PDB file of C-alpha atoms in Angstrom:
ATOM      1  CA  ASN H   1      -0.305 -23.289 -25.987  1.00 49.00           C
ATOM      2  CA  ALA H   2       1.338 -26.311 -24.435  1.00 68.00           C
ATOM      3  CA  GLY H   3      -1.781 -27.479 -22.623  1.00 89.00           C
ATOM      4  CA  VAL H   4      -4.070 -30.416 -23.289  1.00 93.00           C
ATOM      5  CA  MET H   5      -5.884 -29.764 -26.546  1.00 94.00           C
ATOM      6  CA  GLN H   6      -9.275 -31.221 -27.280  1.00 96.00           C
ATOM      7  CA  ASN H   7     -11.229 -30.888 -30.476  1.00 95.00           C
ATOM      8  CA  PRO H   8     -13.767 -30.205 -31.521  1.00 96.00           C
ATOM      9  CA  ARG H   9     -15.136 -28.022 -28.702  1.00 94.00           C
ATOM     10  CA  HIS H  10     -18.660 -28.761 -29.791  1.00 96.00           C
ATOM     11  CA  LEU H  11     -19.868 -31.738 -31.789  1.00 97.00           C
ATOM     12  CA  VAL H  12     -23.414 -32.310 -32.981  1.00 98.00           C
ATOM     13  CA  ARG H  13     -24.461 -35.731 -34.217  1.00 97.00           C
ATOM     14  CA  ARG H  14     -27.745 -37.363 -35.146  1.00 97.00           C
ATOM     15  CA  ARG H  15     -28.753 -40.637 -33.572  1.00 97.00           C
ATOM     16  CA  GLY H  16     -26.957 -43.542 -35.207  1.00 97.00           C
ATOM     17  CA  GLN H  17     -23.955 -41.524 -36.396  1.00 98.00           C
ATOM     18  CA  GLU H  18     -20.415 -41.882 -35.163  1.00 98.00           C
ATOM     19  CA  ALA H  19     -18.639 -39.382 -32.939  1.00 98.00           C
ATOM     20  CA  ARG H  20     -14.860 -39.008 -32.820  1.00 98.00           C
ATOM     21  CA  LEU H  21     -13.324 -36.910 -30.094  1.00 98.00           C
ATOM     22  CA  ARG H  22      -9.656 -36.043 -30.194  1.00 98.00           C
ATOM     23  CA  CYS H  23      -7.218 -35.252 -27.435  1.00 97.00           C
ATOM     24  CA  SER H  24      -3.620 -34.126 -27.776  1.00 97.00           C
ATOM     25  CA  PRO H  25      -1.815 -34.441 -24.443  1.00 95.00           C
ATOM     26  CA  MET H  26       0.616 -31.954 -23.058  1.00 93.00           C
ATOM     27  CA  LYS H  27       4.066 -32.152 -24.526  1.00 91.00           C
ATOM     28  CA  GLY H  28       6.040 -34.886 -22.827  1.00 88.00           C
ATOM     29  CA  HIS H  29       2.970 -36.631 -21.406  1.00 90.00           C
ATOM     30  CA  SER H  30       2.384 -40.245 -22.354  1.00 90.00           C
ATOM     31  CA  HIS H  31      -0.601 -40.965 -20.091  1.00 92.00           C
ATOM     32  CA  VAL H  32      -4.108 -39.993 -21.211  1.00 94.00           C
ATOM     33  CA  TYR H  33      -7.420 -40.247 -19.390  1.00 94.00           C
ATOM     34  CA  TRP H  34     -10.952 -39.702 -20.571  1.00 96.00           C
ATOM     35  CA  TYR H  35     -13.755 -38.521 -18.321  1.00 95.00           C
ATOM     36  CA  ARG H  36     -17.406 -37.944 -19.100  1.00 95.00           C
ATOM     37  CA  GLN H  37     -19.738 -35.432 -17.477  1.00 92.00           C
ATOM     38  CA  LEU H  38     -23.423 -36.150 -17.932  1.00 89.00           C
ATOM     39  CA  PRO H  39     -25.880 -33.302 -17.319  1.00 85.00           C
ATOM     40  CA  GLU H  40     -26.241 -32.426 -13.633  1.00 82.00           C
ATOM     41  CA  GLU H  41     -23.552 -34.950 -12.660  1.00 85.00           C
ATOM     42  CA  GLY H  42     -19.852 -34.895 -11.865  1.00 86.00           C
ATOM     43  CA  LEU H  43     -17.102 -36.054 -14.170  1.00 89.00           C
ATOM     44  CA  LYS H  44     -16.747 -39.825 -14.238  1.00 91.00           C
ATOM     45  CA  PHE H  45     -13.641 -41.756 -15.192  1.00 91.00           C
ATOM     46  CA  MET H  46     -13.899 -43.706 -18.426  1.00 95.00           C
ATOM     47  CA  VAL H  47     -10.505 -44.962 -19.575  1.00 95.00           C
ATOM     48  CA  TYR H  48      -6.778 -44.625 -18.998  1.00 93.00           C
ATOM     49  CA  LEU H  49      -4.345 -45.150 -21.865  1.00 94.00           C
ATOM     50  CA  GLN H  50      -0.650 -45.049 -22.416  1.00 92.00           C
ATOM     51  CA  LYS H  51       0.889 -44.997 -25.857  1.00 89.00           C
ATOM     52  CA  GLU H  52      -0.594 -47.916 -27.812  1.00 89.00           C
ATOM     53  CA  ASN H  53      -2.021 -49.521 -24.661  1.00 93.00           C
ATOM     54  CA  ILE H  54      -5.296 -49.428 -22.777  1.00 95.00           C
ATOM     55  CA  ILE H  55      -4.397 -49.615 -19.105  1.00 91.00           C
ATOM     56  CA  ASP H  56      -7.774 -49.303 -17.434  1.00 91.00           C
ATOM     57  CA  GLU H  57     -11.117 -49.177 -19.230  1.00 93.00           C
ATOM     58  CA  SER H  58     -13.264 -49.979 -16.229  1.00 91.00           C
ATOM     59  CA  GLY H  59     -15.376 -46.842 -16.729  1.00 92.00           C
ATOM     60  CA  MET H  60     -16.125 -47.385 -20.412  1.00 95.00           C
ATOM     61  CA  PRO H  61     -19.545 -48.604 -21.523  1.00 94.00           C
ATOM     62  CA  LYS H  62     -19.182 -52.131 -22.891  1.00 91.00           C
ATOM     63  CA  GLU H  63     -20.693 -51.382 -26.270  1.00 95.00           C
ATOM     64  CA  ARG H  64     -20.240 -48.663 -28.893  1.00 97.00           C
ATOM     65  CA  PHE H  65     -17.391 -46.897 -27.045  1.00 98.00           C
ATOM     66  CA  SER H  66     -13.723 -47.364 -27.824  1.00 97.00           C
ATOM     67  CA  ALA H  67     -10.540 -45.445 -27.192  1.00 97.00           C
ATOM     68  CA  GLU H  68      -7.069 -45.491 -28.600  1.00 96.00           C
ATOM     69  CA  PHE H  69      -3.805 -43.647 -28.147  1.00 96.00           C
ATOM     70  CA  PRO H  70      -1.596 -44.478 -31.103  1.00 94.00           C
ATOM     71  CA  LYS H  71       2.150 -44.152 -31.246  1.00 91.00           C
ATOM     72  CA  GLU H  72       1.730 -41.038 -33.368  1.00 91.00           C
ATOM     73  CA  GLY H  73      -1.095 -38.555 -33.143  1.00 93.00           C
ATOM     74  CA  PRO H  74      -3.813 -37.743 -30.653  1.00 96.00           C
ATOM     75  CA  SER H  75      -5.873 -40.012 -28.487  1.00 97.00           C
ATOM     76  CA  ILE H  76      -9.278 -40.742 -29.975  1.00 98.00           C
ATOM     77  CA  LEU H  77     -12.493 -41.510 -28.151  1.00 98.00           C
ATOM     78  CA  ARG H  78     -14.909 -43.092 -30.589  1.00 98.00           C
ATOM     79  CA  ILE H  79     -18.611 -43.531 -30.041  1.00 98.00           C
ATOM     80  CA  GLN H  80     -20.458 -45.583 -32.619  1.00 98.00           C
ATOM     81  CA  GLN H  81     -24.188 -45.336 -33.299  1.00 98.00           C
ATOM     82  CA  VAL H  82     -24.673 -42.484 -30.863  1.00 98.00           C
ATOM     83  CA  VAL H  83     -27.854 -42.204 -28.815  1.00 97.00           C
ATOM     84  CA  ARG H  84     -29.312 -39.206 -27.017  1.00 96.00           C
ATOM     85  CA  GLY H  85     -27.961 -40.480 -23.702  1.00 95.00           C
ATOM     86  CA  ASP H  86     -24.430 -40.013 -25.009  1.00 97.00           C
ATOM     87  CA  SER H  87     -24.929 -36.241 -24.927  1.00 96.00           C
ATOM     88  CA  ALA H  88     -22.378 -35.028 -22.416  1.00 95.00           C
ATOM     89  CA  ALA H  89     -19.138 -33.150 -21.948  1.00 94.00           C
ATOM     90  CA  TYR H  90     -16.115 -35.345 -22.541  1.00 96.00           C
ATOM     91  CA  PHE H  91     -12.905 -34.285 -20.841  1.00 95.00           C
ATOM     92  CA  CYS H  92      -9.437 -35.509 -21.545  1.00 95.00           C
ATOM     93  CA  ALA H  93      -6.540 -35.255 -19.119  1.00 93.00           C
ATOM     94  CA  SER H  94      -2.899 -36.116 -19.452  1.00 93.00           C
ATOM     95  CA  SER H  95      -0.015 -36.669 -17.119  1.00 89.00           C
ATOM     96  CA  SER H  96       3.603 -37.764 -17.064  1.00 85.00           C
ATOM     97  CA  GLY H  97       2.604 -40.596 -14.692  1.00 77.00           C
ATOM     98  CA  PRO H  98      -0.524 -42.249 -13.245  1.00 69.00           C
ATOM     99  CA  LYS H  99      -1.026 -39.804 -10.399  1.00 64.00           C
ATOM    100  CA  GLY H 100      -4.104 -37.681  -9.803  1.00 56.00           C
ATOM    101  CA  GLU H 101      -2.077 -34.762  -8.562  1.00 61.00           C
ATOM    102  CA  LYS H 102      -0.339 -34.597 -11.899  1.00 73.00           C
ATOM    103  CA  LEU H 103      -3.433 -34.525 -14.097  1.00 84.00           C
ATOM    104  CA  PHE H 104      -3.829 -31.667 -16.549  1.00 89.00           C
ATOM    105  CA  PHE H 105      -7.237 -31.356 -18.141  1.00 90.00           C
ATOM    106  CA  GLY H 106      -8.398 -30.056 -21.477  1.00 92.00           C
ATOM    107  CA  SER H 107     -11.367 -27.778 -22.072  1.00 90.00           C
ATOM    108  CA  GLY H 108     -13.664 -30.634 -22.988  1.00 93.00           C
ATOM    109  CA  THR H 109     -15.792 -31.562 -25.999  1.00 96.00           C
ATOM    110  CA  GLN H 110     -19.519 -30.999 -25.696  1.00 95.00           C
ATOM    111  CA  LEU H 111     -21.319 -33.732 -27.628  1.00 97.00           C
ATOM    112  CA  SER H 112     -24.945 -33.126 -28.493  1.00 97.00           C
ATOM    113  CA  VAL H 113     -26.966 -35.925 -30.028  1.00 97.00           C
ATOM    114  CA  LEU H 114     -30.114 -34.866 -31.833  1.00 95.00           C
TER     115      LEU H 114
ATOM    116  CA  ALA Y   1     -18.266 -46.803  -4.904  1.00 61.00           C
ATOM    117  CA  GLN Y   2     -17.387 -43.342  -3.803  1.00 69.00           C
ATOM    118  CA  SER Y   3     -19.735 -40.427  -4.158  1.00 83.00           C
ATOM    119  CA  VAL Y   4     -18.992 -36.747  -3.924  1.00 90.00           C
ATOM    120  CA  SER Y   5     -21.664 -34.239  -3.039  1.00 93.00           C
ATOM    121  CA  GLN Y   6     -21.436 -30.533  -3.654  1.00 95.00           C
ATOM    122  CA  HIS Y   7     -24.109 -28.680  -1.748  1.00 86.00           C
ATOM    123  CA  ASN Y   8     -24.822 -25.781  -4.043  1.00 87.00           C
ATOM    124  CA  HIS Y   9     -25.522 -25.919  -7.738  1.00 91.00           C
ATOM    125  CA  HIS Y  10     -25.267 -22.170  -8.311  1.00 95.00           C
ATOM    126  CA  VAL Y  11     -23.965 -19.425  -6.048  1.00 96.00           C
ATOM    127  CA  ILE Y  12     -24.316 -15.726  -6.838  1.00 97.00           C
ATOM    128  CA  LEU Y  13     -22.478 -13.133  -4.799  1.00 96.00           C
ATOM    129  CA  SER Y  14     -20.998  -9.661  -4.994  1.00 97.00           C
ATOM    130  CA  GLU Y  15     -17.352  -8.729  -5.179  1.00 96.00           C
ATOM    131  CA  ALA Y  16     -15.604  -8.685  -1.797  1.00 96.00           C
ATOM    132  CA  ALA Y  17     -18.096 -11.157  -0.340  1.00 97.00           C
ATOM    133  CA  SER Y  18     -16.798 -14.315   1.279  1.00 97.00           C
ATOM    134  CA  LEU Y  19     -17.256 -17.642  -0.456  1.00 97.00           C
ATOM    135  CA  GLU Y  20     -17.638 -21.112   0.969  1.00 97.00           C
ATOM    136  CA  LEU Y  21     -18.458 -24.108  -1.180  1.00 97.00           C
ATOM    137  CA  GLY Y  22     -19.389 -27.346   0.503  1.00 96.00           C
ATOM    138  CA  CYS Y  23     -18.069 -30.767  -0.464  1.00 96.00           C
ATOM    139  CA  ASN Y  24     -18.790 -34.086   1.205  1.00 95.00           C
ATOM    140  CA  TYR Y  25     -17.617 -37.509   0.136  1.00 91.00           C
ATOM    141  CA  SER Y  26     -18.682 -41.006   1.053  1.00 86.00           C
ATOM    142  CA  TYR Y  27     -15.424 -42.950   1.020  1.00 73.00           C
ATOM    143  CA  GLY Y  28     -14.246 -44.008   4.465  1.00 68.00           C
ATOM    144  CA  GLY Y  29     -10.660 -44.937   3.718  1.00 73.00           C
ATOM    145  CA  THR Y  30      -7.603 -42.870   2.983  1.00 75.00           C
ATOM    146  CA  VAL Y  31      -8.464 -40.269   0.401  1.00 81.00           C
ATOM    147  CA  ASN Y  32      -6.802 -37.662  -1.706  1.00 86.00           C
ATOM    148  CA  LEU Y  33      -8.925 -34.551  -2.112  1.00 91.00           C
ATOM    149  CA  PHE Y  34      -8.920 -31.950  -4.841  1.00 92.00           C
ATOM    150  CA  TRP Y  35     -10.659 -28.793  -5.899  1.00 95.00           C
ATOM    151  CA  TYR Y  36     -10.643 -27.937  -9.592  1.00 94.00           C
ATOM    152  CA  VAL Y  37     -11.872 -24.779 -11.299  1.00 94.00           C
ATOM    153  CA  GLN Y  38     -13.035 -24.204 -14.847  1.00 91.00           C
ATOM    154  CA  TYR Y  39     -13.169 -20.593 -15.985  1.00 92.00           C
ATOM    155  CA  PRO Y  40     -15.501 -19.820 -18.897  1.00 89.00           C
ATOM    156  CA  GLY Y  41     -14.095 -21.263 -22.100  1.00 84.00           C
ATOM    157  CA  GLN Y  42     -11.021 -22.683 -20.424  1.00 86.00           C
ATOM    158  CA  HIS Y  43      -9.737 -26.028 -19.245  1.00 84.00           C
ATOM    159  CA  LEU Y  44     -10.151 -27.562 -15.823  1.00 87.00           C
ATOM    160  CA  GLN Y  45      -7.282 -26.572 -13.592  1.00 88.00           C
ATOM    161  CA  LEU Y  46      -6.193 -27.612 -10.134  1.00 89.00           C
ATOM    162  CA  LEU Y  47      -6.881 -25.090  -7.355  1.00 94.00           C
ATOM    163  CA  LEU Y  48      -5.540 -27.107  -4.458  1.00 93.00           C
ATOM    164  CA  LYS Y  49      -5.149 -30.629  -3.125  1.00 90.00           C
ATOM    165  CA  TYR Y  50      -4.889 -32.489   0.149  1.00 91.00           C
ATOM    166  CA  PHE Y  51      -3.031 -35.755   0.635  1.00 86.00           C
ATOM    167  CA  SER Y  52      -1.925 -35.656   4.270  1.00 86.00           C
ATOM    168  CA  GLY Y  53      -0.603 -33.343   6.965  1.00 90.00           C
ATOM    169  CA  ASP Y  54      -2.109 -29.971   7.809  1.00 93.00           C
ATOM    170  CA  PRO Y  55      -5.845 -30.240   7.121  1.00 93.00           C
ATOM    171  CA  LEU Y  56      -5.983 -26.574   6.138  1.00 96.00           C
ATOM    172  CA  VAL Y  57      -4.694 -26.375   2.600  1.00 95.00           C
ATOM    173  CA  LYS Y  58      -3.728 -23.192   0.780  1.00 95.00           C
ATOM    174  CA  GLY Y  59      -4.206 -23.039  -2.963  1.00 93.00           C
ATOM    175  CA  ILE Y  60      -3.766 -20.605  -5.781  1.00 92.00           C
ATOM    176  CA  LYS Y  61      -5.597 -17.281  -6.126  1.00 93.00           C
ATOM    177  CA  GLY Y  62      -6.293 -16.943  -2.405  1.00 95.00           C
ATOM    178  CA  PHE Y  63      -8.361 -20.112  -2.059  1.00 97.00           C
ATOM    179  CA  GLU Y  64      -8.085 -22.505   0.837  1.00 97.00           C
ATOM    180  CA  ALA Y  65      -9.862 -25.676   1.879  1.00 97.00           C
ATOM    181  CA  GLU Y  66     -10.227 -27.506   5.153  1.00 96.00           C
ATOM    182  CA  PHE Y  67     -10.313 -31.275   5.450  1.00 94.00           C
ATOM    183  CA  ILE Y  68     -12.512 -32.399   8.352  1.00 94.00           C
ATOM    184  CA  LYS Y  69     -12.218 -36.158   8.531  1.00 90.00           C
ATOM    185  CA  SER Y  70     -15.022 -36.654  11.048  1.00 91.00           C
ATOM    186  CA  LYS Y  71     -17.434 -34.853   8.751  1.00 92.00           C
ATOM    187  CA  PHE Y  72     -16.103 -36.325   5.491  1.00 92.00           C
ATOM    188  CA  SER Y  73     -15.890 -32.778   4.252  1.00 95.00           C
ATOM    189  CA  PHE Y  74     -13.464 -30.676   2.226  1.00 96.00           C
ATOM    190  CA  ASN Y  75     -15.015 -27.233   1.947  1.00 97.00           C
ATOM    191  CA  LEU Y  76     -13.501 -24.534  -0.231  1.00 97.00           C
ATOM    192  CA  ARG Y  77     -13.238 -20.947   1.003  1.00 97.00           C
ATOM    193  CA  LYS Y  78     -12.123 -17.547  -0.139  1.00 97.00           C
ATOM    194  CA  PRO Y  79     -12.452 -14.534   2.174  1.00 97.00           C
ATOM    195  CA  SER Y  80     -13.041 -11.935  -0.538  1.00 97.00           C
ATOM    196  CA  VAL Y  81     -14.025 -12.872  -4.072  1.00 97.00           C
ATOM    197  CA  GLN Y  82     -13.338 -10.968  -7.248  1.00 96.00           C
ATOM    198  CA  TRP Y  83     -15.281 -10.795 -10.488  1.00 96.00           C
ATOM    199  CA  SER Y  84     -12.585 -12.988 -12.051  1.00 96.00           C
ATOM    200  CA  ASP Y  85     -13.539 -15.833  -9.696  1.00 97.00           C
ATOM    201  CA  THR Y  86     -16.655 -16.423 -11.778  1.00 97.00           C
ATOM    202  CA  ALA Y  87     -16.265 -20.062 -12.790  1.00 97.00           C
ATOM    203  CA  GLU Y  88     -17.401 -23.594 -12.166  1.00 95.00           C
ATOM    204  CA  TYR Y  89     -15.821 -25.355  -9.194  1.00 97.00           C
ATOM    205  CA  PHE Y  90     -15.476 -29.106  -8.851  1.00 95.00           C
ATOM    206  CA  CYS Y  91     -14.580 -31.116  -5.783  1.00 95.00           C
ATOM    207  CA  ALA Y  92     -12.895 -34.452  -6.471  1.00 92.00           C
ATOM    208  CA  VAL Y  93     -11.772 -37.454  -4.464  1.00 89.00           C
ATOM    209  CA  GLY Y  94      -9.144 -40.026  -5.322  1.00 82.00           C
ATOM    210  CA  PRO Y  95      -9.261 -43.435  -3.655  1.00 63.00           C
ATOM    211  CA  ASP Y  96      -5.586 -43.897  -2.951  1.00 58.00           C
ATOM    212  CA  ARG Y  97      -2.229 -42.912  -4.291  1.00 55.00           C
ATOM    213  CA  SER Y  98      -1.689 -46.025  -6.342  1.00 58.00           C
ATOM    214  CA  ASN Y  99      -4.381 -45.248  -8.865  1.00 62.00           C
ATOM    215  CA  ASP Y 100      -5.765 -41.864  -8.007  1.00 65.00           C
ATOM    216  CA  TYR Y 101      -6.192 -41.002 -11.637  1.00 76.00           C
ATOM    217  CA  LYS Y 102      -9.703 -42.467 -11.102  1.00 82.00           C
ATOM    218  CA  LEU Y 103     -11.055 -39.366  -9.492  1.00 86.00           C
ATOM    219  CA  SER Y 104     -14.696 -39.103  -8.445  1.00 86.00           C
ATOM    220  CA  PHE Y 105     -16.081 -35.632  -9.025  1.00 91.00           C
ATOM    221  CA  GLY Y 106     -18.974 -33.721  -7.600  1.00 93.00           C
ATOM    222  CA  ALA Y 107     -21.537 -32.229  -9.964  1.00 92.00           C
ATOM    223  CA  GLY Y 108     -19.912 -28.829  -9.707  1.00 94.00           C
ATOM    224  CA  THR Y 109     -20.933 -25.450  -8.354  1.00 96.00           C
ATOM    225  CA  THR Y 110     -21.294 -22.495 -10.680  1.00 96.00           C
ATOM    226  CA  VAL Y 111     -20.122 -19.318  -8.981  1.00 97.00           C
ATOM    227  CA  THR Y 112     -21.184 -15.975 -10.415  1.00 97.00           C
ATOM    228  CA  VAL Y 113     -19.536 -12.896  -8.937  1.00 97.00           C
ATOM    229  CA  ARG Y 114     -21.276  -9.617  -9.664  1.00 95.00           C
ATOM    230  CA  ALA Y 115     -19.065  -6.581 -10.136  1.00 88.00           C
TER     231      ALA Y 115
END
């Protein structure tokens, strides 16, 4: 499967724990985007990364959230000290360039905070 | 900020029925418009898109959408649905071509097609 791979599919954390969500882009793609879908809402842009660089993090909460896309390995979305309001579906997309028409999405990670 | 409104949260219909899903957006400038679909257990995938030109856009799997600028709408249609069209459908809007990776999505419409 050469698509965008996200894991885990489901992640359960207790309040105060850390959540790490992983995204492997499509082969040949060097642009990664993270979106979050809160219950009953649409997906909302969080962050756009290229290899080793954060290009646009205007949609990221200022605290507890961070993202990286290292030279080797998947992109990681990290949420520290999770709270119940972080419960959501987190989608990753990748592209060969910063164009919406070229986005390919993964299946998402459903984070549940108890 | 843009907002995208999808009229129906859940639609249930029988095979061979016609489907129309409403989508309205708030942005008044030049927009790029998308419909995405997520089949159960699968990734989001692009059904169709509109950037310019003919406002009636044909997509994959027999879907089409019509951009009506005066109504700020981009409704999705399919004349005759199949059981395999059961999925969640998302309308999305991109602000402009320079950074349209920042899509704004509607809340989604779950479509259930009964065999």
